CHARMM-style PDB file with segment names, atoms N, HN, CA, C and O in Angstrom:
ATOM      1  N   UNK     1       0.840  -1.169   0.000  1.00  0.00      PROA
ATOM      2  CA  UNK     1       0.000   0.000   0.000  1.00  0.00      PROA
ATOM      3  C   UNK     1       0.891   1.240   0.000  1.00  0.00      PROA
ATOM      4  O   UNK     1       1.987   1.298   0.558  1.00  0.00      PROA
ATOM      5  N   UNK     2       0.343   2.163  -0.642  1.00  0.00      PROA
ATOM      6  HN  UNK     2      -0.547   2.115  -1.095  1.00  0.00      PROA
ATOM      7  CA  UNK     2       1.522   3.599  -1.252  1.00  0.00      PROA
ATOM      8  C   UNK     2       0.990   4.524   0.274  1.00  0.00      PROA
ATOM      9  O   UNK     2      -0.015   4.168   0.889  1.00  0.00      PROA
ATOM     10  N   UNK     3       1.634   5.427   0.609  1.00  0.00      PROA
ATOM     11  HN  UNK     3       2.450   5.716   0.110  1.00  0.00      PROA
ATOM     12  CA  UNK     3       1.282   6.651   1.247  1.00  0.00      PROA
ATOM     13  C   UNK     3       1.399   7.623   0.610  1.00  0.00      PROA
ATOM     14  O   UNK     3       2.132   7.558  -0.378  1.00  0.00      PROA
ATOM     15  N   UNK     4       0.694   8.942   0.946  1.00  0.00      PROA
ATOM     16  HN  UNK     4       0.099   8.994   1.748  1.00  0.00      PROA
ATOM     17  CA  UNK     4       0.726   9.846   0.708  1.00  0.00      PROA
ATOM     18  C   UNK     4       1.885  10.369   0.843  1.00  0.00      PROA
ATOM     19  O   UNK     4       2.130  10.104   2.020  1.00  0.00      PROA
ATOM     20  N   UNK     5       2.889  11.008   0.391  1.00  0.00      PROA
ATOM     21  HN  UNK     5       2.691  11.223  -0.565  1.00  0.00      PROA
ATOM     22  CA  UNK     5       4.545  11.609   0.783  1.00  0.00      PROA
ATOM     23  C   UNK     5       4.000  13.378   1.567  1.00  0.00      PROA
ATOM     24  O   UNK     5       4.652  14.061   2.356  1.00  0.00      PROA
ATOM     25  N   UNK     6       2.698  13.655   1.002  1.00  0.00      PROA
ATOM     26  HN  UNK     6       2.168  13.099   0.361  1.00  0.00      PROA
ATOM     27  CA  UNK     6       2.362  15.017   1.438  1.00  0.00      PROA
ATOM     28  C   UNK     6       1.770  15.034   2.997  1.00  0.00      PROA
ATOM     29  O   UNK     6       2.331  15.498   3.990  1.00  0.00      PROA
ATOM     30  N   UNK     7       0.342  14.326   2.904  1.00  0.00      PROA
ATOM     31  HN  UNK     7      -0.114  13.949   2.097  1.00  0.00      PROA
ATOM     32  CA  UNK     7      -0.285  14.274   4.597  1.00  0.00      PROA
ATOM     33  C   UNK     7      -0.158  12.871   4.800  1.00  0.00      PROA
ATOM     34  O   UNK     7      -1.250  12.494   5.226  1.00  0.00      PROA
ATOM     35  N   UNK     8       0.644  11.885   4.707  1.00  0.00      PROA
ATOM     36  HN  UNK     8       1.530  12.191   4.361  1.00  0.00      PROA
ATOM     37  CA  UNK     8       0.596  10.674   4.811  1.00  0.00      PROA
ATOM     38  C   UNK     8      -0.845   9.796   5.125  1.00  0.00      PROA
ATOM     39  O   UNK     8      -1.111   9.166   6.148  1.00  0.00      PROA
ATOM     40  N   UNK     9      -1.501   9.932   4.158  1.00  0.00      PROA
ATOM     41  HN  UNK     9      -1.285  10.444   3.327  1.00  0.00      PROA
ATOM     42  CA  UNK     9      -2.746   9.076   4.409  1.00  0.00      PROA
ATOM     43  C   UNK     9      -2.441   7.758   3.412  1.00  0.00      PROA
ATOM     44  O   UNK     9      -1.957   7.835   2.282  1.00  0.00      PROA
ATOM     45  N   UNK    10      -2.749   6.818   3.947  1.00  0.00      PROA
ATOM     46  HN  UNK    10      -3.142   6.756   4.864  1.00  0.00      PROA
ATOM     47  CA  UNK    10      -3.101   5.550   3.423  1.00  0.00      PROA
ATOM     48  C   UNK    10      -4.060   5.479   2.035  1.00  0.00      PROA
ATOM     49  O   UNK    10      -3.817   4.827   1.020  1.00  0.00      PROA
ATOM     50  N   UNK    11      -5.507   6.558   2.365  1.00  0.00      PROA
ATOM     51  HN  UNK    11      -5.704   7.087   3.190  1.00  0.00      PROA
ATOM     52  CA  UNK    11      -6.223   6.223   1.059  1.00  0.00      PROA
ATOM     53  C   UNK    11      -5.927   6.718  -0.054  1.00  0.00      PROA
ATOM     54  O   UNK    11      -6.549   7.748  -0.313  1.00  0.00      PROA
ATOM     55  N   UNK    12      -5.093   6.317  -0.935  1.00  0.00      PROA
ATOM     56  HN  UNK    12      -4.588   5.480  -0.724  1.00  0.00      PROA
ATOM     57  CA  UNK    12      -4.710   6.554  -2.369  1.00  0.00      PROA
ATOM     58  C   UNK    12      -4.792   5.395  -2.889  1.00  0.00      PROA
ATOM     59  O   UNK    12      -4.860   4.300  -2.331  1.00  0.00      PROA
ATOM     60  N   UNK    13      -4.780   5.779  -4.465  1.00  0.00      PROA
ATOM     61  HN  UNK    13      -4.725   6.668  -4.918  1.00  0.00      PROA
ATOM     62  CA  UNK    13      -4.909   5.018  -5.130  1.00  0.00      PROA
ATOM     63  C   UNK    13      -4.396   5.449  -6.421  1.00  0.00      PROA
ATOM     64  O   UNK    13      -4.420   6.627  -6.778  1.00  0.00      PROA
ATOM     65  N   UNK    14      -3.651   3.920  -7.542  1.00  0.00      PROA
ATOM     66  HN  UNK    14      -3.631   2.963  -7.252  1.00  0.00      PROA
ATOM     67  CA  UNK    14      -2.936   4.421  -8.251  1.00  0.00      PROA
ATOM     68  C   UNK    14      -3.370   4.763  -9.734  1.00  0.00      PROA
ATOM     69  O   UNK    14      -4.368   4.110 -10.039  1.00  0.00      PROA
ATOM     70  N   UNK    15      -2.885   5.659 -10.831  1.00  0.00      PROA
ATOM     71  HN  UNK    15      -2.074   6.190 -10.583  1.00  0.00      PROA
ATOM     72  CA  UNK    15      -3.309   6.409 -11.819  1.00  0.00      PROA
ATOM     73  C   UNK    15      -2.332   6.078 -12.384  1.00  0.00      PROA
ATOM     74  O   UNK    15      -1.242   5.687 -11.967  1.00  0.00      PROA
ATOM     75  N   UNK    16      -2.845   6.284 -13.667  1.00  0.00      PROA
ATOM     76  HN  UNK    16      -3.731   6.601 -14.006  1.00  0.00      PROA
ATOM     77  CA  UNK    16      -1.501   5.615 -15.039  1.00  0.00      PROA
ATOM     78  C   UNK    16      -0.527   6.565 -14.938  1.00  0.00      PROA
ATOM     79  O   UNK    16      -0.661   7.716 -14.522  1.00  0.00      PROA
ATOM     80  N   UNK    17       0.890   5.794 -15.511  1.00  0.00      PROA
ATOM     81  HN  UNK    17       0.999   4.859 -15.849  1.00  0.00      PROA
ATOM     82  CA  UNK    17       2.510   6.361 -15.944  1.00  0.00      PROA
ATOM     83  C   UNK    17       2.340   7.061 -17.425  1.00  0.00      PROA
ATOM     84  O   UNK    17       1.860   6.374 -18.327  1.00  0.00      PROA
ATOM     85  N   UNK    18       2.775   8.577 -17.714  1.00  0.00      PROA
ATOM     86  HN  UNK    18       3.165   9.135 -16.982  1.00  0.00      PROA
ATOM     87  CA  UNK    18       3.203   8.424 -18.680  1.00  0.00      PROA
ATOM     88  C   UNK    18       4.844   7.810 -19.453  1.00  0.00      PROA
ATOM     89  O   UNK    18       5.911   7.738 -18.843  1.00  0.00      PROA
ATOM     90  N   UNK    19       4.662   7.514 -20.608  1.00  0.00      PROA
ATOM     91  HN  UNK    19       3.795   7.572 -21.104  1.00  0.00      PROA
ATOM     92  CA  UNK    19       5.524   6.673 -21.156  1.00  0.00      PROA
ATOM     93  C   UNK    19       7.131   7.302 -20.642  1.00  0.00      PROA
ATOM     94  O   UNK    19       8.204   6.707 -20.542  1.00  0.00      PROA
ATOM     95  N   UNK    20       6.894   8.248 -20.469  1.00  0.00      PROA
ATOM     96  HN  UNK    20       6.022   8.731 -20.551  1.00  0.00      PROA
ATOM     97  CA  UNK    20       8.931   8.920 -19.552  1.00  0.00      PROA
ATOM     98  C   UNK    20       8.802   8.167 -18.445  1.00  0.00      PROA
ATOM     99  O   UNK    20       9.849   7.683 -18.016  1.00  0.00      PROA
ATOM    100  N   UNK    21       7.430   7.848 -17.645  1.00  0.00      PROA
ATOM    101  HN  UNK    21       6.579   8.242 -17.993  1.00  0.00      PROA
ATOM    102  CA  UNK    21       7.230   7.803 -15.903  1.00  0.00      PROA
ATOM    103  C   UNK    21       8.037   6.141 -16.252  1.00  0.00      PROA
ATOM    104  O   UNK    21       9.144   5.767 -15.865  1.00  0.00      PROA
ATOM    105  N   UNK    22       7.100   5.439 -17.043  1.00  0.00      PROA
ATOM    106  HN  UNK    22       6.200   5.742 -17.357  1.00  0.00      PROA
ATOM    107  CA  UNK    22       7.886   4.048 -16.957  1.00  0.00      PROA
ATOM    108  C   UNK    22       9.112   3.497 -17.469  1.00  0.00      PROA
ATOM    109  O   UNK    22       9.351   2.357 -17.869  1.00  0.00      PROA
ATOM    110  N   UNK    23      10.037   4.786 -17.361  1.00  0.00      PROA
ATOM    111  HN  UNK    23       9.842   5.712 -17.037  1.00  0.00      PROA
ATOM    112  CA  UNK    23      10.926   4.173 -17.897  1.00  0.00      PROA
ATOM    113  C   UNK    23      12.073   3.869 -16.744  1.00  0.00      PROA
ATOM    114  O   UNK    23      13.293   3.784 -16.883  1.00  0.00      PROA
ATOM    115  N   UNK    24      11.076   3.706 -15.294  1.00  0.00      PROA
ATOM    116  HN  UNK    24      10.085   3.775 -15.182  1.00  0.00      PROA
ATOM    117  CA  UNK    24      11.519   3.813 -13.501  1.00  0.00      PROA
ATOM    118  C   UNK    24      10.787   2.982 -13.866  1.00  0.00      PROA
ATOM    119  O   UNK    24       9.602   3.275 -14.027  1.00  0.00      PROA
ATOM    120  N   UNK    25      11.335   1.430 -14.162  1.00  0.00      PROA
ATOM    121  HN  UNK    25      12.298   1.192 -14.032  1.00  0.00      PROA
ATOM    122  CA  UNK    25      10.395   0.307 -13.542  1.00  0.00      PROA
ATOM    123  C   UNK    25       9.578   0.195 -12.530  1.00  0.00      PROA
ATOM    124  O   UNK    25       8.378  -0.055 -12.645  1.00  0.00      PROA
ATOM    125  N   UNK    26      10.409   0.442 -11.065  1.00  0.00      PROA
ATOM    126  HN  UNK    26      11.383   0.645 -10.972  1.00  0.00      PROA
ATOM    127  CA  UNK    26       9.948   0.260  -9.826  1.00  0.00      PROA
ATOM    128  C   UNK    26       8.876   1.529  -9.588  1.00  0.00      PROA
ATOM    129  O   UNK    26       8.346   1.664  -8.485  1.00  0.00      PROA
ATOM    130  N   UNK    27       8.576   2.498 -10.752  1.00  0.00      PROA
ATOM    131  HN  UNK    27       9.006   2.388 -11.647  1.00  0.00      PROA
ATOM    132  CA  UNK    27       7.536   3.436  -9.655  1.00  0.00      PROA
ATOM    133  C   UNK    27       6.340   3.626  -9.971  1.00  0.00      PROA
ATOM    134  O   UNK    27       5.804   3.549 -11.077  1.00  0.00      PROA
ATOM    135  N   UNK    28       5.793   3.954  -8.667  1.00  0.00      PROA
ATOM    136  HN  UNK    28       6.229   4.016  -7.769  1.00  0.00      PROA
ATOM    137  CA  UNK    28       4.145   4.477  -9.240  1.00  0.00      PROA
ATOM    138  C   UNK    28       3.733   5.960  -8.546  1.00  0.00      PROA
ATOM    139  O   UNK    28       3.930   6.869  -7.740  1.00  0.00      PROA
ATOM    140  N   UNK    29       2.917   5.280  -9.712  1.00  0.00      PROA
ATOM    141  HN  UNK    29       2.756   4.541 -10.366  1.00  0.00      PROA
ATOM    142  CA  UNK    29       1.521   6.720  -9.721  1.00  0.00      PROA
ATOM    143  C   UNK    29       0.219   7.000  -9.258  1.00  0.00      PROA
ATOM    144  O   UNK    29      -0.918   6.750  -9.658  1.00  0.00      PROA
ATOM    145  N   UNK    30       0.841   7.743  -8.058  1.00  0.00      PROA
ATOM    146  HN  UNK    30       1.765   7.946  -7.733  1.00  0.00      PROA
ATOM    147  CA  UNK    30      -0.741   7.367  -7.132  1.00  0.00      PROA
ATOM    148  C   UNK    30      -1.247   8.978  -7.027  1.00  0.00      PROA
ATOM    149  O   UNK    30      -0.655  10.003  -7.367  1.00  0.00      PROA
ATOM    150  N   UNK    31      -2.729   8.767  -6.351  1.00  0.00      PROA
ATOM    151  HN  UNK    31      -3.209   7.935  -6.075  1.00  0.00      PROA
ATOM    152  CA  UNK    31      -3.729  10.414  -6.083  1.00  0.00      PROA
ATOM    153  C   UNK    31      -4.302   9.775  -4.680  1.00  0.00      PROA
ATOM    154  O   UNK    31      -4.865   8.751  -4.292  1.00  0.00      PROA
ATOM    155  N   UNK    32      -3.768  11.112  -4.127  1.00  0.00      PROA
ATOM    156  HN  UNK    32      -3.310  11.943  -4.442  1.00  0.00      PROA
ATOM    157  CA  UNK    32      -4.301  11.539  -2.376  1.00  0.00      PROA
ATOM    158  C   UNK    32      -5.714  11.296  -2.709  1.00  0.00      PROA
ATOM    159  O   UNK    32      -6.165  11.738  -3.766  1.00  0.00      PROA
ATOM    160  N   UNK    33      -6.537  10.548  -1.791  1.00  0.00      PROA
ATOM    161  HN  UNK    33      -6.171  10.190  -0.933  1.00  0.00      PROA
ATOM    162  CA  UNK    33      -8.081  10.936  -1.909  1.00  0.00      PROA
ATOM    163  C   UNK    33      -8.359  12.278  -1.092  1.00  0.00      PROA
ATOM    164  O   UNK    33      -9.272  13.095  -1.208  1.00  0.00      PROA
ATOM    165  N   UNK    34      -6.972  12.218   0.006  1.00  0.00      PROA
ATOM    166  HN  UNK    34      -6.230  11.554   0.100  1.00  0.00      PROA
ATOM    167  CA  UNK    34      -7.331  13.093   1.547  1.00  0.00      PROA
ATOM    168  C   UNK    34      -7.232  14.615   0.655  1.00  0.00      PROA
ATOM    169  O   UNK    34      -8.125  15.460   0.588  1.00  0.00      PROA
ATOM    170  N   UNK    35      -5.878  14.671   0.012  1.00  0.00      PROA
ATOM    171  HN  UNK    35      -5.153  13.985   0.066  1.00  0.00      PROA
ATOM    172  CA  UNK    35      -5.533  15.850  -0.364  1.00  0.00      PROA
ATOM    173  C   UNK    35      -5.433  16.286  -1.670  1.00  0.00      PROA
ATOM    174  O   UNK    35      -5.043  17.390  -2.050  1.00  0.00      PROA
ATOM    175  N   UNK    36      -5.830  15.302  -2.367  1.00  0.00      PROA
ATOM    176  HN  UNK    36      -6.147  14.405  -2.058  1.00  0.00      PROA
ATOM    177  CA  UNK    36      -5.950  15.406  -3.804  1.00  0.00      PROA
ATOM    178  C   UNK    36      -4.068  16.002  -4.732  1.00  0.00      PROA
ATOM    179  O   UNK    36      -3.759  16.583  -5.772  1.00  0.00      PROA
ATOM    180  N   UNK    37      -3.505  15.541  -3.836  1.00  0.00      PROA
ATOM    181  HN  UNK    37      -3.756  15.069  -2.991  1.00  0.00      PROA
ATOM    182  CA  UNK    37      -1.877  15.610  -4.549  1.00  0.00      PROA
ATOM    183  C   UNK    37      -1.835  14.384  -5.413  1.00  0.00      PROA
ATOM    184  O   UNK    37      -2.453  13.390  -5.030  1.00  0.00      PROA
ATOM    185  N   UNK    38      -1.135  14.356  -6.593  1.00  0.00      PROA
ATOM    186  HN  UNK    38      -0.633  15.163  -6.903  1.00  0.00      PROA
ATOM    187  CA  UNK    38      -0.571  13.449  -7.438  1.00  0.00      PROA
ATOM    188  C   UNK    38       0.991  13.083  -7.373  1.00  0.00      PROA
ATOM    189  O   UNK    38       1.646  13.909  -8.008  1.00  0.00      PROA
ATOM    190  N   UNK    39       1.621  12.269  -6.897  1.00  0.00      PROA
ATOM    191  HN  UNK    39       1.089  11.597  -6.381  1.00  0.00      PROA
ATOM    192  CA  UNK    39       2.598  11.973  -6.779  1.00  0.00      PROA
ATOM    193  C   UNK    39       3.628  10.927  -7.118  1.00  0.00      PROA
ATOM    194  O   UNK    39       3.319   9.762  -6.870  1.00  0.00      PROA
ATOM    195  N   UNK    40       4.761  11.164  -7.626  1.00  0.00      PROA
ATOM    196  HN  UNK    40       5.012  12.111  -7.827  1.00  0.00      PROA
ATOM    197  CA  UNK    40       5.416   9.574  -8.349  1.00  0.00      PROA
ATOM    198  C   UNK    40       6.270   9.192  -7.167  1.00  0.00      PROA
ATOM    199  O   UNK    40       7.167   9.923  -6.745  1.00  0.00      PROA
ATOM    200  N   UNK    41       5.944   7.959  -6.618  1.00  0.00      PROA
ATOM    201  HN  UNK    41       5.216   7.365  -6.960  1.00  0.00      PROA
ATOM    202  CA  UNK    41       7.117   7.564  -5.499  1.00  0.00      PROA
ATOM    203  C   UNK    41       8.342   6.636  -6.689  1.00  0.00      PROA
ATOM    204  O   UNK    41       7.880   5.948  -7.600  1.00  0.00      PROA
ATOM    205  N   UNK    42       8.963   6.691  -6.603  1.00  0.00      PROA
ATOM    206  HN  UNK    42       9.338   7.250  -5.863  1.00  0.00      PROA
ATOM    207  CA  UNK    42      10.428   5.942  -7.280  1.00  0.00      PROA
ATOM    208  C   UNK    42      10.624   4.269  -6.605  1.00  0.00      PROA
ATOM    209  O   UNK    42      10.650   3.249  -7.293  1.00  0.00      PROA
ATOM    210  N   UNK    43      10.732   4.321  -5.277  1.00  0.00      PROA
ATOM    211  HN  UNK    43      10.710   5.150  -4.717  1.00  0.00      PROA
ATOM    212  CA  UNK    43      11.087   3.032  -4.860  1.00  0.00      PROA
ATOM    213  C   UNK    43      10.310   2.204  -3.737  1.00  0.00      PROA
ATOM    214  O   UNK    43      10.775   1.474  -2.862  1.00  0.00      PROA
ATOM    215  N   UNK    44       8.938   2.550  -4.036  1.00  0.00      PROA
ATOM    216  HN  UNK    44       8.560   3.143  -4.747  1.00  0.00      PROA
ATOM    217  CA  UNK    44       7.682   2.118  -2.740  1.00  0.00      PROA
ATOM    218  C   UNK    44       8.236   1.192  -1.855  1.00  0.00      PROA
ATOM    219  O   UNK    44       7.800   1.135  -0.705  1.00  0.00      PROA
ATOM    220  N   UNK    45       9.197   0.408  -2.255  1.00  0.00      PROA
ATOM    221  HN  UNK    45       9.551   0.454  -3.189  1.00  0.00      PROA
ATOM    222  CA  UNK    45       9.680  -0.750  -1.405  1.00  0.00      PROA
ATOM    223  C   UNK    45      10.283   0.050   0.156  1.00  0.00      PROA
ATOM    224  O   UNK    45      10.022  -0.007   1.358  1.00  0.00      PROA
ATOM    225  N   UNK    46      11.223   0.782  -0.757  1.00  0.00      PROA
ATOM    226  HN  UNK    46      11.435   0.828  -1.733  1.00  0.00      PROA
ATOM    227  CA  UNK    46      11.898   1.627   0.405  1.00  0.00      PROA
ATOM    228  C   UNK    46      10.902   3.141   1.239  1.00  0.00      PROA
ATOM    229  O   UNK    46      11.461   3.707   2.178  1.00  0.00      PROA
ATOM    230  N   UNK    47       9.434   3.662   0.768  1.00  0.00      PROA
ATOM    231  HN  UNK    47       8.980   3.202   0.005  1.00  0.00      PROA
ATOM    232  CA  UNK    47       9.040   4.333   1.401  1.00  0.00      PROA
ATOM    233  C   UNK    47       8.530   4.278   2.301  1.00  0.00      PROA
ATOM    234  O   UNK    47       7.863   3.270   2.531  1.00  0.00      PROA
ATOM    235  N   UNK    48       8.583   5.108   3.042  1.00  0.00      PROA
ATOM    236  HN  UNK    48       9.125   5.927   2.854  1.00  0.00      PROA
ATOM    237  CA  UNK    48       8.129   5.061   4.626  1.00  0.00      PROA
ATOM    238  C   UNK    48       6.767   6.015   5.080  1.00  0.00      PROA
ATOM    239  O   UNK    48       6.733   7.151   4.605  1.00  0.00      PROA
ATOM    240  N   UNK    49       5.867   5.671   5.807  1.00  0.00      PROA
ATOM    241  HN  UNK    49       5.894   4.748   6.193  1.00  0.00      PROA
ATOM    242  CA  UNK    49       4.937   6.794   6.576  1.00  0.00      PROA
ATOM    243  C   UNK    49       5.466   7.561   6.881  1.00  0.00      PROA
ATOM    244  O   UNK    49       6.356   7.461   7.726  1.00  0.00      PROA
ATOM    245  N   UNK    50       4.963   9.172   6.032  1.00  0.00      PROA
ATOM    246  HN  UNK    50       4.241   9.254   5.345  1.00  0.00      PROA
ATOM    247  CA  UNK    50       5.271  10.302   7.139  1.00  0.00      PROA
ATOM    248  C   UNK    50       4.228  10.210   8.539  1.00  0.00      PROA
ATOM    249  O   UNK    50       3.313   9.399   8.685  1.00  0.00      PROA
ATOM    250  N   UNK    51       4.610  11.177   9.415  1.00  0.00      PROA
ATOM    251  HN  UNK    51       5.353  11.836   9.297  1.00  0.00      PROA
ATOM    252  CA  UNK    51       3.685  11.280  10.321  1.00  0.00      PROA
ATOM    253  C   UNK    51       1.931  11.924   9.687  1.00  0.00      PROA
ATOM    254  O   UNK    51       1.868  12.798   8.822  1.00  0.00      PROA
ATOM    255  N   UNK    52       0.925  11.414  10.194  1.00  0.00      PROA
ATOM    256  HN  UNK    52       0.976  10.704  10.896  1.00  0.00      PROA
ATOM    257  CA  UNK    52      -0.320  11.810   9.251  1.00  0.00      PROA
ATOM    258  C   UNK    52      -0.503  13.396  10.217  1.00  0.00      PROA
ATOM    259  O   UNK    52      -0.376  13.750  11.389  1.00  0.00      PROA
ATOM    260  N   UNK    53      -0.934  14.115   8.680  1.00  0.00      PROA
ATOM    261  HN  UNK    53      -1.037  13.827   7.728  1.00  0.00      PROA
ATOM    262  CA  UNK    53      -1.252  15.520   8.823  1.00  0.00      PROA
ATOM    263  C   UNK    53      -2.935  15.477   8.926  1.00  0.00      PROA
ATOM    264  O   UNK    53      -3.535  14.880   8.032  1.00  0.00      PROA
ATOM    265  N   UNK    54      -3.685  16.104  10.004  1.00  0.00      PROA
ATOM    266  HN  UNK    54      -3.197  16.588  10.730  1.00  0.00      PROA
ATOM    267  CA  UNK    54      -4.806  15.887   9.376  1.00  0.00      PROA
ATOM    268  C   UNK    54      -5.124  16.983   8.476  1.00  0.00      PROA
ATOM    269  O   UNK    54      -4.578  18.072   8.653  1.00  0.00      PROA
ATOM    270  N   UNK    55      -6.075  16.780   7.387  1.00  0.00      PROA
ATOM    271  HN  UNK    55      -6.519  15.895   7.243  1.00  0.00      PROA
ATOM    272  CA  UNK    55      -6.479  17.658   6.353  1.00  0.00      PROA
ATOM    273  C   UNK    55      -8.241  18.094   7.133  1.00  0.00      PROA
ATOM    274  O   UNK    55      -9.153  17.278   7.270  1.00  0.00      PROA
ATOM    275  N   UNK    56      -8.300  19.879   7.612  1.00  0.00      PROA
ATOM    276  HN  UNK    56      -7.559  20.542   7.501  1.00  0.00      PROA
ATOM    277  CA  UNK    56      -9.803  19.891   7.652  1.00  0.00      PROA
ATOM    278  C   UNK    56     -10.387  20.914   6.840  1.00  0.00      PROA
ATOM    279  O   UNK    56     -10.337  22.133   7.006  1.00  0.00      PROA
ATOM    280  N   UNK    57     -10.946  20.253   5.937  1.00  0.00      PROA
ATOM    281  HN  UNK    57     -10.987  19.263   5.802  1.00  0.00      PROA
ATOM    282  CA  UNK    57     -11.371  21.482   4.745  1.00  0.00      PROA
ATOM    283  C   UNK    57     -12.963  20.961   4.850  1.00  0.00      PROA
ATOM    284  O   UNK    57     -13.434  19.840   5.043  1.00  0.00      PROA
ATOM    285  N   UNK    58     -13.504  22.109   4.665  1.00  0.00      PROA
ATOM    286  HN  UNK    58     -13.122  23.020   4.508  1.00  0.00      PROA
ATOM    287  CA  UNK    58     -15.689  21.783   4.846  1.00  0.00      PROA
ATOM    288  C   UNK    58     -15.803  21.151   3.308  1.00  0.00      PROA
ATOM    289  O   UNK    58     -15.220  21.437   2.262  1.00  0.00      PROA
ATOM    290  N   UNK    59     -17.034  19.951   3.718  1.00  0.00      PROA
ATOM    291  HN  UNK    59     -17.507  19.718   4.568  1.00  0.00      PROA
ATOM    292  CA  UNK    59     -17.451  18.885   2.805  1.00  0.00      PROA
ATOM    293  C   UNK    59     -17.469  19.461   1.279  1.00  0.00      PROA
ATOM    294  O   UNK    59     -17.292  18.929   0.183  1.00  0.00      PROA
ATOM    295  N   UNK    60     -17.842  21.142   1.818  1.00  0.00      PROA
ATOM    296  HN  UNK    60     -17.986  21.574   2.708  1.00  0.00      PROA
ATOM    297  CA  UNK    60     -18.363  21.572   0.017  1.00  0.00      PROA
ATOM    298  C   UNK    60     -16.860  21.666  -0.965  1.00  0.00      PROA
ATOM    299  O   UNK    60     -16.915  21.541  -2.189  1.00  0.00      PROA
ATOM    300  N   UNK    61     -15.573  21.896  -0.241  1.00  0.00      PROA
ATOM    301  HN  UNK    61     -15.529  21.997   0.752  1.00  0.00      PROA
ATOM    302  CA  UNK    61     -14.774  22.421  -0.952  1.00  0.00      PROA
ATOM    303  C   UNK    61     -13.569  21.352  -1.459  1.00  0.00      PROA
ATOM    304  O   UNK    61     -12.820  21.480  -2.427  1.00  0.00      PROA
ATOM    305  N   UNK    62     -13.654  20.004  -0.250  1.00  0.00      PROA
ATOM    306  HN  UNK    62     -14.263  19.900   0.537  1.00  0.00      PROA
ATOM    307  CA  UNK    62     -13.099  18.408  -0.912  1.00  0.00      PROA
ATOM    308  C   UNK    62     -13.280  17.706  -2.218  1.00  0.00      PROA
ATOM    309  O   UNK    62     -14.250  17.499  -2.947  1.00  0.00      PROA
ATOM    310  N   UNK    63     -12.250  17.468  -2.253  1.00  0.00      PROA
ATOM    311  HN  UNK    63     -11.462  17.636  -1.661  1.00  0.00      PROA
ATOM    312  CA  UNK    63     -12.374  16.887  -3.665  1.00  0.00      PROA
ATOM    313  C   UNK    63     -12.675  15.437  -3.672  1.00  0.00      PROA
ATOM    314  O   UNK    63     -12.220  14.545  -2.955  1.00  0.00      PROA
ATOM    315  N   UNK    64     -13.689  15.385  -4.802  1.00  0.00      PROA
ATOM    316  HN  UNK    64     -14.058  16.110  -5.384  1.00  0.00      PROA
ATOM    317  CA  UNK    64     -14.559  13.884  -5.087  1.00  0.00      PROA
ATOM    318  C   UNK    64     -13.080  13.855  -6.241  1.00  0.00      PROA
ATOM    319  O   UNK    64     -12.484  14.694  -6.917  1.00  0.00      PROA
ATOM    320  N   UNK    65     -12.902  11.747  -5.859  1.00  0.00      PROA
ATOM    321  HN  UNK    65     -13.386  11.065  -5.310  1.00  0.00      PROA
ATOM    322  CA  UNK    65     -11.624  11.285  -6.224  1.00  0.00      PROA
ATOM    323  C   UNK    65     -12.908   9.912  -6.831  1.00  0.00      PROA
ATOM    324  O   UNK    65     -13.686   9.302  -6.098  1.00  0.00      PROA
ATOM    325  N   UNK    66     -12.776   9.775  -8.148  1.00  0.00      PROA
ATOM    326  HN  UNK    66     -12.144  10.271  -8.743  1.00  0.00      PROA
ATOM    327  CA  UNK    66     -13.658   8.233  -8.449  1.00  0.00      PROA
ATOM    328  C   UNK    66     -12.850   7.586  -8.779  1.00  0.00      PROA
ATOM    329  OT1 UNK    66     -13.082   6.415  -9.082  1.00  0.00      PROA
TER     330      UNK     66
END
């Protein structure tokens, strides 16, 4: 499971490489649900939990992640 590198949340999930991204076998491409950041980790094996930030933004202004 990827973390967030920004507020370290757990719920992400991963989104396609473009064709430069895969040319890093080992990495992916994941989106914050918490914070809506897009981020390429390089070596997931080796990443670690940051400490979790909480994110409090009102329901109207969160971003819907499908």
């Amino acid at each position: 499971m990827s973390y967030c590198p920004e507020c370290g949340s757990d719920f992400t999930r991963r989104i396609a490489r473009s064709p430069a991204m895969r040319l890093i076998f080992t990495s992916k491409h994941i989106l914050c649900s918490d914070c809506g950041v897009r981020s390429l980790i390089l070596f997931p094996a080796l990443a670690r939990r940051p400490t979790l930030v909480p994110v409090n933004r009102p329901a109207a202004i969160k971003r819907a992640v499908y």
